[in-house]
mmCIF file of C-alpha atoms and ligand atoms in Angstrom:
data_model
loop_
_atom_site.group_PDB
_atom_site.id
_atom_site.type_symbol
_atom_site.label_atom_id
_atom_site.label_comp_id
_atom_site.label_asym_id
_atom_site.label_seq_id
_atom_site.Cartn_x
_atom_site.Cartn_y
_atom_site.Cartn_z
ATOM 1 C CA MET Q 26 79.395 80.089 94.222
ATOM 2 C CA GLU Q 27 81.502 81.357 91.371
ATOM 3 C CA HIS Q 28 85.278 82.165 92.129
ATOM 4 C CA LYS Q 29 85.818 85.822 92.596
ATOM 5 C CA ALA Q 30 89.059 87.562 92.029
ATOM 6 C CA GLY Q 31 90.208 91.208 91.889
ATOM 7 C CA TYR Q 32 92.239 94.206 93.154
ATOM 8 C CA ALA Q 33 91.413 96.260 96.231
ATOM 9 C CA ALA Q 34 93.483 99.446 96.389
ATOM 10 C CA ILE Q 35 93.934 100.809 100.055
ATOM 11 C CA ILE Q 36 94.390 104.566 100.069
ATOM 12 C CA GLY Q 37 94.310 107.427 102.606
ATOM 13 C CA LEU Q 38 96.377 110.104 104.226
ATOM 14 C CA PRO Q 39 99.759 109.165 105.791
ATOM 15 C CA ASN Q 40 99.534 107.259 109.032
ATOM 16 C CA ALA Q 41 95.775 106.231 108.545
ATOM 17 C CA GLY Q 42 96.668 102.667 109.126
ATOM 18 C CA LYS Q 43 96.897 101.241 105.590
ATOM 19 C CA SER Q 44 99.713 98.904 105.932
ATOM 20 C CA THR Q 45 98.395 97.798 109.344
ATOM 21 C CA LEU Q 46 95.197 97.031 107.572
ATOM 22 C CA LEU Q 47 96.787 95.092 104.885
ATOM 23 C CA ASN Q 48 98.782 92.947 107.219
ATOM 24 C CA SER Q 49 95.581 92.292 109.247
ATOM 25 C CA LEU Q 50 93.534 91.404 106.196
ATOM 26 C CA ILE Q 51 96.084 88.914 104.889
ATOM 27 C CA GLY Q 52 97.111 87.634 108.422
ATOM 28 C CA GLN Q 53 100.712 88.212 108.018
ATOM 29 C CA LYS Q 54 103.202 91.120 108.669
ATOM 30 C CA LEU Q 55 104.101 91.943 105.121
ATOM 31 C CA SER Q 56 103.994 95.695 104.920
ATOM 32 C CA ILE Q 57 106.184 97.750 107.311
ATOM 33 C CA VAL Q 58 104.378 99.706 109.984
ATOM 34 C CA THR Q 59 105.723 102.679 112.049
ATOM 35 C CA HIS Q 60 104.133 105.467 114.161
ATOM 36 C CA LYS Q 61 105.707 107.983 111.672
ATOM 37 C CA PRO Q 62 103.897 109.291 108.565
ATOM 38 C CA GLN Q 63 105.277 108.385 105.008
ATOM 39 C CA THR Q 64 106.549 104.914 106.039
ATOM 40 C CA THR Q 65 105.270 103.186 102.871
ATOM 41 C CA ARG Q 66 106.840 104.464 99.754
ATOM 42 C CA ARG Q 67 105.502 102.307 97.000
ATOM 43 C CA ARG Q 68 102.838 99.844 96.228
ATOM 44 C CA ILE Q 69 102.885 96.722 98.431
ATOM 45 C CA THR Q 70 100.780 93.743 97.157
ATOM 46 C CA GLY Q 71 99.317 91.309 99.631
ATOM 47 C CA ILE Q 72 97.366 88.386 98.244
ATOM 48 C CA LEU Q 73 94.700 86.648 100.237
ATOM 49 C CA SER Q 74 93.533 83.323 98.680
ATOM 50 C CA GLU Q 75 90.589 81.373 99.747
ATOM 51 C CA ASN Q 76 88.680 78.574 98.046
ATOM 52 C CA GLU Q 77 85.914 80.863 96.706
ATOM 53 C CA TYR Q 78 87.980 84.085 96.175
ATOM 54 C CA GLN Q 79 91.273 85.722 95.786
ATOM 55 C CA ILE Q 80 91.607 89.407 96.820
ATOM 56 C CA ILE Q 81 94.838 91.234 95.791
ATOM 57 C CA PHE Q 82 95.333 94.082 98.239
ATOM 58 C CA LEU Q 83 97.300 97.094 97.115
ATOM 59 C CA ASP Q 84 98.939 99.026 100.047
ATOM 60 C CA THR Q 85 99.855 102.495 98.909
ATOM 61 C CA PRO Q 86 101.882 105.558 100.198
ATOM 62 C CA GLY Q 87 99.786 108.025 102.135
ATOM 63 C CA ILE Q 88 98.489 110.874 99.976
ATOM 64 C CA LEU Q 89 100.427 114.223 100.258
ATOM 65 C CA ASP Q 90 101.422 117.166 98.315
ATOM 66 C CA PRO Q 91 104.785 116.216 96.838
ATOM 67 C CA GLU Q 92 107.722 118.374 97.758
ATOM 68 C CA TYR Q 93 110.380 116.320 96.097
ATOM 69 C CA LEU Q 94 110.800 113.745 93.451
ATOM 70 C CA LEU Q 95 110.660 110.805 95.698
ATOM 71 C CA GLN Q 96 107.249 112.072 97.039
ATOM 72 C CA GLU Q 97 106.077 112.475 93.441
ATOM 73 C CA LYS Q 98 107.055 108.904 92.704
ATOM 74 C CA MET Q 99 105.084 107.882 95.838
ATOM 75 C CA MET Q 100 102.012 109.598 94.466
ATOM 76 C CA GLU Q 101 102.463 107.836 91.142
ATOM 77 C CA TRP Q 102 102.156 104.636 92.896
ATOM 78 C CA VAL Q 103 98.937 105.841 94.467
ATOM 79 C CA ARG Q 104 97.429 106.691 90.983
ATOM 80 C CA PHE Q 105 98.706 103.447 89.515
ATOM 81 C CA SER Q 106 97.221 101.352 92.201
ATOM 82 C CA LEU Q 107 93.855 103.211 91.732
ATOM 83 C CA SER Q 108 93.845 102.526 88.030
ATOM 84 C CA ASP Q 109 94.146 98.802 88.741
ATOM 85 C CA ALA Q 110 91.459 98.707 91.475
ATOM 86 C CA ASP Q 111 88.146 96.796 91.243
ATOM 87 C CA VAL Q 112 87.343 98.409 94.467
ATOM 88 C CA VAL Q 113 88.904 101.243 96.473
ATOM 89 C CA ILE Q 114 89.276 101.086 100.390
ATOM 90 C CA LEU Q 115 89.492 104.665 101.442
ATOM 91 C CA ILE Q 116 90.774 104.641 105.000
ATOM 92 C CA ILE Q 117 90.595 107.452 107.505
ATOM 93 C CA ASP Q 118 91.815 107.746 111.030
ATOM 94 C CA VAL Q 119 89.258 108.492 113.662
ATOM 95 C CA ASN Q 120 91.732 110.660 115.459
ATOM 96 C CA ASP Q 121 92.304 112.878 112.359
ATOM 97 C CA ASP Q 122 88.851 114.342 112.585
ATOM 98 C CA ARG Q 123 86.154 113.234 114.937
ATOM 99 C CA ASP Q 124 83.247 115.164 113.342
ATOM 100 C CA GLY Q 125 84.186 113.637 109.955
ATOM 101 C CA GLY Q 126 83.657 116.943 108.036
ATOM 102 C CA ARG Q 127 87.222 117.970 107.218
ATOM 103 C CA LEU Q 128 88.865 114.753 106.238
ATOM 104 C CA LEU Q 129 86.658 113.823 103.283
ATOM 105 C CA SER Q 130 86.570 117.235 101.855
ATOM 106 C CA HIS Q 131 90.287 117.200 102.240
ATOM 107 C CA GLU Q 132 91.653 118.649 98.988
ATOM 108 C CA LEU Q 133 94.283 115.823 98.572
ATOM 109 C CA ILE Q 134 91.774 113.009 98.820
ATOM 110 C CA LYS Q 135 89.389 114.762 96.410
ATOM 111 C CA ARG Q 136 92.241 115.003 93.970
ATOM 112 C CA PHE Q 137 92.636 111.294 93.921
ATOM 113 C CA LEU Q 138 88.994 110.282 94.313
ATOM 114 C CA ASP Q 139 87.014 112.798 92.359
ATOM 115 C CA ASN Q 140 86.546 110.197 89.697
ATOM 116 C CA PRO Q 141 87.468 106.919 91.267
ATOM 117 C CA GLY Q 142 86.407 104.591 88.454
ATOM 118 C CA ALA Q 143 85.660 101.898 91.075
ATOM 119 C CA PRO Q 144 83.284 101.681 94.053
ATOM 120 C CA VAL Q 145 84.640 103.059 97.306
ATOM 121 C CA ILE Q 146 84.361 101.512 100.600
ATOM 122 C CA LEU Q 147 85.033 103.926 103.457
ATOM 123 C CA VAL Q 148 86.852 102.396 106.349
ATOM 124 C CA ILE Q 149 86.968 104.360 109.651
ATOM 125 C CA ASN Q 150 90.013 103.065 111.210
ATOM 126 C CA LYS Q 151 91.406 103.073 114.854
ATOM 127 C CA ILE Q 152 87.923 102.530 116.264
ATOM 128 C CA ASP Q 153 89.523 100.937 119.307
ATOM 129 C CA LEU Q 154 90.409 104.463 120.381
ATOM 130 C CA ILE Q 155 86.867 105.909 120.544
ATOM 131 C CA ASP Q 156 83.628 104.857 122.363
ATOM 132 C CA GLN Q 157 80.942 103.001 120.671
ATOM 133 C CA GLU Q 158 78.482 105.848 120.623
ATOM 134 C CA THR Q 159 80.937 108.092 118.743
ATOM 135 C CA ALA Q 160 81.783 105.269 116.402
ATOM 136 C CA VAL Q 161 78.033 104.890 115.519
ATOM 137 C CA ALA Q 162 77.601 108.666 114.981
ATOM 138 C CA LEU Q 163 80.484 108.598 112.654
ATOM 139 C CA VAL Q 164 79.183 105.760 110.531
ATOM 140 C CA ASN Q 165 75.658 107.430 110.265
ATOM 141 C CA HIS Q 166 77.255 110.638 109.424
ATOM 142 C CA PHE Q 167 79.148 109.212 106.480
ATOM 143 C CA ASN Q 168 76.266 106.842 105.482
ATOM 144 C CA LEU Q 169 74.158 110.013 104.996
ATOM 145 C CA GLN Q 170 76.647 111.329 102.502
ATOM 146 C CA ASN Q 171 75.696 108.413 100.114
ATOM 147 C CA LYS Q 172 79.150 108.503 98.335
ATOM 148 C CA PHE Q 173 80.243 105.132 99.480
ATOM 149 C CA SER Q 174 79.196 101.610 98.628
ATOM 150 C CA ARG Q 175 79.832 100.839 102.329
ATOM 151 C CA VAL Q 176 80.995 102.454 105.473
ATOM 152 C CA ILE Q 177 82.798 100.162 107.920
ATOM 153 C CA PRO Q 178 84.361 100.965 111.238
ATOM 154 C CA VAL Q 179 87.312 98.881 111.888
ATOM 155 C CA SER Q 180 90.487 98.406 114.014
ATOM 156 C CA ALA Q 181 93.237 97.390 111.890
ATOM 157 C CA LEU Q 182 95.242 96.954 115.053
ATOM 158 C CA THR Q 183 92.867 94.430 116.772
ATOM 159 C CA GLY Q 184 91.388 93.065 113.686
ATOM 160 C CA PHE Q 185 87.843 94.269 114.757
ATOM 161 C CA ASN Q 186 85.389 94.028 111.864
ATOM 162 C CA LYS Q 187 87.841 92.704 109.219
ATOM 163 C CA GLU Q 188 85.563 90.026 108.179
ATOM 164 C CA SER Q 189 82.787 92.536 107.439
ATOM 165 C CA LEU Q 190 85.252 94.451 105.277
ATOM 166 C CA THR Q 191 86.308 91.358 103.448
ATOM 167 C CA PHE Q 192 82.619 90.504 102.724
ATOM 168 C CA ALA Q 193 82.188 94.163 101.525
ATOM 169 C CA ILE Q 194 85.015 93.904 99.197
ATOM 170 C CA LEU Q 195 83.791 90.552 97.760
ATOM 171 C CA ASP Q 196 80.441 92.261 96.944
ATOM 172 C CA ASN Q 197 82.412 94.469 94.610
ATOM 173 C CA LEU Q 198 84.622 91.895 92.898
ATOM 174 C CA PRO Q 199 83.889 90.392 89.701
ATOM 175 C CA ALA Q 200 83.600 86.619 89.000
ATOM 176 C CA HIS Q 201 87.112 85.673 87.974
ATOM 177 C CA PRO Q 202 89.524 82.810 88.139
ATOM 178 C CA LYS Q 203 92.655 83.465 90.576
ATOM 179 C CA PHE Q 204 95.325 85.647 89.211
ATOM 180 C CA TYR Q 205 98.049 84.000 91.403
ATOM 181 C CA ASP Q 206 98.851 80.583 92.778
ATOM 182 C CA GLU Q 207 97.113 80.295 96.247
ATOM 183 C CA ASP Q 208 100.573 79.991 97.894
ATOM 184 C CA ILE Q 209 101.784 83.242 96.699
ATOM 185 C CA VAL Q 210 101.328 86.138 99.158
ATOM 186 C CA SER Q 211 103.090 88.870 97.287
ATOM 187 C CA ASP Q 212 104.684 89.696 93.885
ATOM 188 C CA GLU Q 213 107.681 90.996 95.559
ATOM 189 C CA TYR Q 214 110.912 89.148 96.212
ATOM 190 C CA GLU Q 215 111.979 88.391 99.704
ATOM 191 C CA ARG Q 216 114.865 90.659 99.404
ATOM 192 C CA PHE Q 217 112.501 93.599 98.972
ATOM 193 C CA PHE Q 218 110.837 92.804 102.166
ATOM 194 C CA VAL Q 219 114.217 92.477 103.878
ATOM 195 C CA ALA Q 220 115.058 95.980 102.742
ATOM 196 C CA GLU Q 221 111.795 97.241 103.998
ATOM 197 C CA ILE Q 222 112.222 95.675 107.407
ATOM 198 C CA ILE Q 223 115.647 97.442 107.703
ATOM 199 C CA ARG Q 224 113.896 100.682 106.817
ATOM 200 C CA GLU Q 225 111.255 99.998 109.387
ATOM 201 C CA LYS Q 226 113.877 99.841 112.092
ATOM 202 C CA ILE Q 227 115.522 103.134 110.749
ATOM 203 C CA PHE Q 228 112.172 104.778 111.159
ATOM 204 C CA GLU Q 229 111.905 103.395 114.724
ATOM 205 C CA LEU Q 230 115.446 104.284 115.825
ATOM 206 C CA TYR Q 231 116.292 107.470 114.206
ATOM 207 C CA SER Q 232 114.533 110.828 114.401
ATOM 208 C CA ASP Q 233 114.025 114.039 112.351
ATOM 209 C CA GLU Q 234 114.921 113.884 108.673
ATOM 210 C CA ILE Q 235 117.122 110.685 108.990
ATOM 211 C CA PRO Q 236 114.294 108.074 108.172
ATOM 212 C CA TYR Q 237 113.060 110.296 105.244
ATOM 213 C CA SER Q 238 116.638 110.580 103.824
ATOM 214 C CA SER Q 239 117.414 106.872 104.073
ATOM 215 C CA GLU Q 240 116.900 104.072 101.563
ATOM 216 C CA VAL Q 241 117.997 100.469 101.901
ATOM 217 C CA GLU Q 242 119.500 98.335 99.185
ATOM 218 C CA ILE Q 243 120.116 94.520 99.570
ATOM 219 C CA GLU Q 244 123.466 93.999 97.913
ATOM 220 C CA GLU Q 245 123.725 90.379 98.519
ATOM 221 C CA PHE Q 246 121.448 87.682 99.947
ATOM 222 C CA LYS Q 247 122.878 84.278 100.035
ATOM 223 C CA GLU Q 248 120.970 81.191 101.302
ATOM 224 C CA ARG Q 249 123.526 78.897 102.738
ATOM 225 C CA GLU Q 250 123.659 75.314 103.889
ATOM 226 C CA GLY Q 251 124.646 76.198 107.572
ATOM 227 C CA PRO Q 252 122.529 77.518 110.330
ATOM 228 C CA LYS Q 253 122.640 81.131 108.959
ATOM 229 C CA ASP Q 254 121.936 82.830 105.655
ATOM 230 C CA TYR Q 255 124.016 85.714 104.576
ATOM 231 C CA ILE Q 256 122.652 89.287 103.831
ATOM 232 C CA ARG Q 257 124.674 92.317 103.014
ATOM 233 C CA ALA Q 258 122.726 95.552 102.930
ATOM 234 C CA ALA Q 259 123.610 99.175 102.205
ATOM 235 C CA VAL Q 260 121.959 102.009 104.011
ATOM 236 C CA MET Q 261 121.937 105.081 101.691
ATOM 237 C CA VAL Q 262 121.634 108.463 103.070
ATOM 238 C CA GLU Q 263 121.827 111.793 101.400
ATOM 239 C CA ARG Q 264 124.712 113.562 103.041
ATOM 240 C CA ALA Q 265 127.939 112.732 104.893
ATOM 241 C CA SER Q 266 126.701 114.128 108.096
ATOM 242 C CA GLN Q 267 123.661 111.832 108.032
ATOM 243 C CA LYS Q 268 126.081 108.892 107.552
ATOM 244 C CA GLY Q 269 127.686 109.952 110.818
ATOM 245 C CA ILE Q 270 124.391 109.901 112.526
ATOM 246 C CA ILE Q 271 123.338 106.473 111.236
ATOM 247 C CA ILE Q 272 126.694 105.126 112.494
ATOM 248 C CA GLY Q 273 126.719 106.912 115.782
ATOM 249 C CA LYS Q 274 129.390 107.312 118.428
ATOM 250 C CA ASN Q 275 131.714 104.104 118.265
ATOM 251 C CA GLY Q 276 129.312 102.668 115.796
ATOM 252 C CA GLU Q 277 126.843 102.027 118.581
ATOM 253 C CA ALA Q 278 123.746 103.338 116.567
ATOM 254 C CA VAL Q 279 124.295 101.242 113.588
ATOM 255 C CA LYS Q 280 124.985 98.201 115.919
ATOM 256 C CA LYS Q 281 121.603 98.565 117.405
ATOM 257 C CA LEU Q 282 120.030 99.039 114.027
ATOM 258 C CA GLY Q 283 121.643 95.843 112.953
ATOM 259 C CA GLN Q 284 120.430 93.883 115.975
ATOM 260 C CA ALA Q 285 116.961 95.109 115.573
ATOM 261 C CA ALA Q 286 116.770 94.550 111.883
ATOM 262 C CA ARG Q 287 118.291 91.106 112.221
ATOM 263 C CA ASN Q 288 115.887 89.947 114.761
ATOM 264 C CA ALA Q 289 112.958 91.123 112.556
ATOM 265 C CA ILE Q 290 114.464 89.620 109.473
ATOM 266 C CA GLN Q 291 114.774 86.259 111.175
ATOM 267 C CA GLU Q 292 111.280 86.235 112.083
ATOM 268 C CA PHE Q 293 110.143 86.977 108.577
ATOM 269 C CA HIS Q 294 112.658 84.675 106.885
ATOM 270 C CA GLY Q 295 112.153 81.817 109.326
ATOM 271 C CA LYS Q 296 115.913 81.171 109.646
ATOM 272 C CA ASP Q 297 118.831 82.906 111.324
ATOM 273 C CA VAL Q 298 120.777 85.403 109.211
ATOM 274 C CA PHE Q 299 124.162 86.987 109.353
ATOM 275 C CA LEU Q 300 123.485 90.642 108.557
ATOM 276 C CA GLU Q 301 126.162 93.051 107.410
ATOM 277 C CA LEU Q 302 125.259 96.711 107.067
ATOM 278 C CA PHE Q 303 127.217 99.362 105.273
ATOM 279 C CA VAL Q 304 126.396 103.047 105.349
ATOM 280 C CA LYS Q 305 126.862 104.955 102.108
ATOM 281 C CA VAL Q 306 126.135 108.423 100.817
ATOM 282 C CA ALA Q 307 124.014 108.712 97.680
ATOM 283 C CA GLU Q 308 124.097 112.512 97.406
ATOM 284 C CA LYS Q 309 120.582 113.864 97.242
ATOM 285 C CA TRP Q 310 119.208 110.641 96.063
ATOM 286 C CA ARG Q 311 115.493 111.640 96.761
ATOM 287 C CA SER Q 312 115.696 114.275 93.968
ATOM 288 C CA ASN Q 313 117.735 112.151 91.533
ATOM 289 C CA GLU Q 314 115.771 110.337 88.974
ATOM 290 C CA ARG Q 315 118.512 107.919 87.956
ATOM 291 C CA LEU Q 316 119.360 106.964 91.502
ATOM 292 C CA MET Q 317 115.793 106.418 92.487
ATOM 293 C CA LYS Q 318 115.323 104.116 89.444
ATOM 294 C CA ASN Q 319 118.290 102.118 90.593
ATOM 295 C CA PHE Q 320 116.625 101.772 93.988
ATOM 296 C CA GLY Q 321 113.481 100.483 92.222
ATOM 297 C CA TYR Q 322 111.264 103.647 92.291
ATOM 298 C CA LYS Q 323 109.624 102.950 88.961
ATOM 299 C CA LEU Q 324 106.246 101.781 87.972
ATOM 300 C CA PRO Q 325 106.026 98.374 86.195
ATOM 301 C CA GLU Q 326 104.841 100.188 82.929
ATOM 302 C CA SER Q 327 107.901 102.529 82.867
ATOM 303 C CA GLU Q 328 110.435 99.854 82.773
ATOM 304 C CA ASP Q 329 113.140 100.589 80.324
HETATM 305 N N1 GTP T 418 95.070 102.234 117.944
HETATM 306 C C1 GTP T 418 95.331 101.885 116.657
HETATM 307 N N2 GTP T 418 96.493 102.306 116.125
HETATM 308 C C2 GTP T 418 96.507 101.892 114.726
HETATM 309 C C3 GTP T 418 95.461 101.136 114.122
HETATM 310 N N3 GTP T 418 95.835 100.988 112.882
HETATM 311 C C4 GTP T 418 97.155 101.544 112.650
HETATM 312 N N4 GTP T 418 97.451 102.001 113.854
HETATM 313 C C5 GTP T 418 98.717 102.772 114.221
HETATM 314 O O1 GTP T 418 98.920 103.888 113.314
HETATM 315 C C6 GTP T 418 100.340 104.069 112.965
HETATM 316 C C7 GTP T 418 100.311 104.113 111.501
HETATM 317 O O2 GTP T 418 100.090 102.854 110.862
HETATM 318 P P1 GTP T 418 100.466 102.544 109.456
HETATM 319 O O3 GTP T 418 99.882 101.180 109.112
HETATM 320 O O4 GTP T 418 101.961 102.498 109.370
HETATM 321 O O5 GTP T 418 99.767 103.599 108.593
HETATM 322 P P2 GTP T 418 99.907 103.867 107.053
HETATM 323 O O6 GTP T 418 98.672 104.518 106.649
HETATM 324 O O7 GTP T 418 100.390 102.677 106.328
HETATM 325 O O8 GTP T 418 101.056 105.136 106.985
HETATM 326 P P3 GTP T 418 101.955 105.495 105.781
HETATM 327 O O9 GTP T 418 102.548 104.278 105.199
HETATM 328 O O10 GTP T 418 103.035 106.173 106.510
HETATM 329 O O11 GTP T 418 101.054 106.271 104.958
HETATM 330 C C8 GTP T 418 101.028 102.889 113.536
HETATM 331 O O12 GTP T 418 101.619 103.321 114.905
HETATM 332 C C9 GTP T 418 100.008 101.857 113.973
HETATM 333 O O13 GTP T 418 100.236 101.004 114.842
HETATM 334 C C10 GTP T 418 94.295 100.938 114.822
HETATM 335 O O14 GTP T 418 93.232 100.292 114.262
HETATM 336 N N5 GTP T 418 94.244 101.319 116.168
HETATM 337 MG MG1 MG T 419 101.962 102.355 105.176
#
């Protein structure tokens, strides 16, 4: 068999399970996952390399109607990922719409997929939450629409049917040598994932607008000889009042954040770390082009 390689963009509404699916397909926790929508803010690359193929998965932010600049940037990442895709994985959450009608006529999805430029595989996710009969009916319903190259029910959480999905993707990939060395799992640096892990813990530990107003920057990441590496990270919020909330009474909230983040970072990094967190105010950063650029919200093309 000729070696196949190409790009598979995972797109869908917020919270559909895109990042969970990416992690499940590459067999490693790479992209952060929370129960809150809008967890993912840019494109996350996850590379699956086998002898006969290499699939470069692109996890993307959930499709939404942008209300501020950050959300506009998030949608740019979706468009950019679609333009790179050899195959599109459109993922829907069974909970969102059990009769299947509304979701796919969803205006937002249409806007992105009217002219996909690549075959689309429809993935019906969270199948573990419904009975088999309902699942079969859903698959039949979408198959009858004749819009998709395949319709596959999966559970990104349990891994159910992920092999079928991988084969369906391979059916749509061109013969091509590998793009990356097989031991490379992502094109991002480790410090990016460390920042993402801290962001994940902010999503888990804080409520209301706090997760959405927070960004994390790794200011220093020092690999050291001793038992612990050193990481200094800044948590950026939009207003002074939010800084107070992140820190909490007597610093208790930020201490909890630090502990949760440290444990998760150590698991990812494979070595103990000394994590120092600083909380800073970056006035209205979500609407500030320059600040967002500093935080890395720019497409590879628009580097200047
Ligand atoms: N029961 C069940 N839950 C799932 C499944 N896949 C994802 N979830 C849950 O759905 C929630 C959202 O998952 P994510 O992977 O973060 O979803 P996403 O599409 O990446 O979300 P955004 O990045 O916010 O757009 C999390 O609580 C997951 O644990 C699944 O197959 N079954
Ligand atoms: Mg996500």
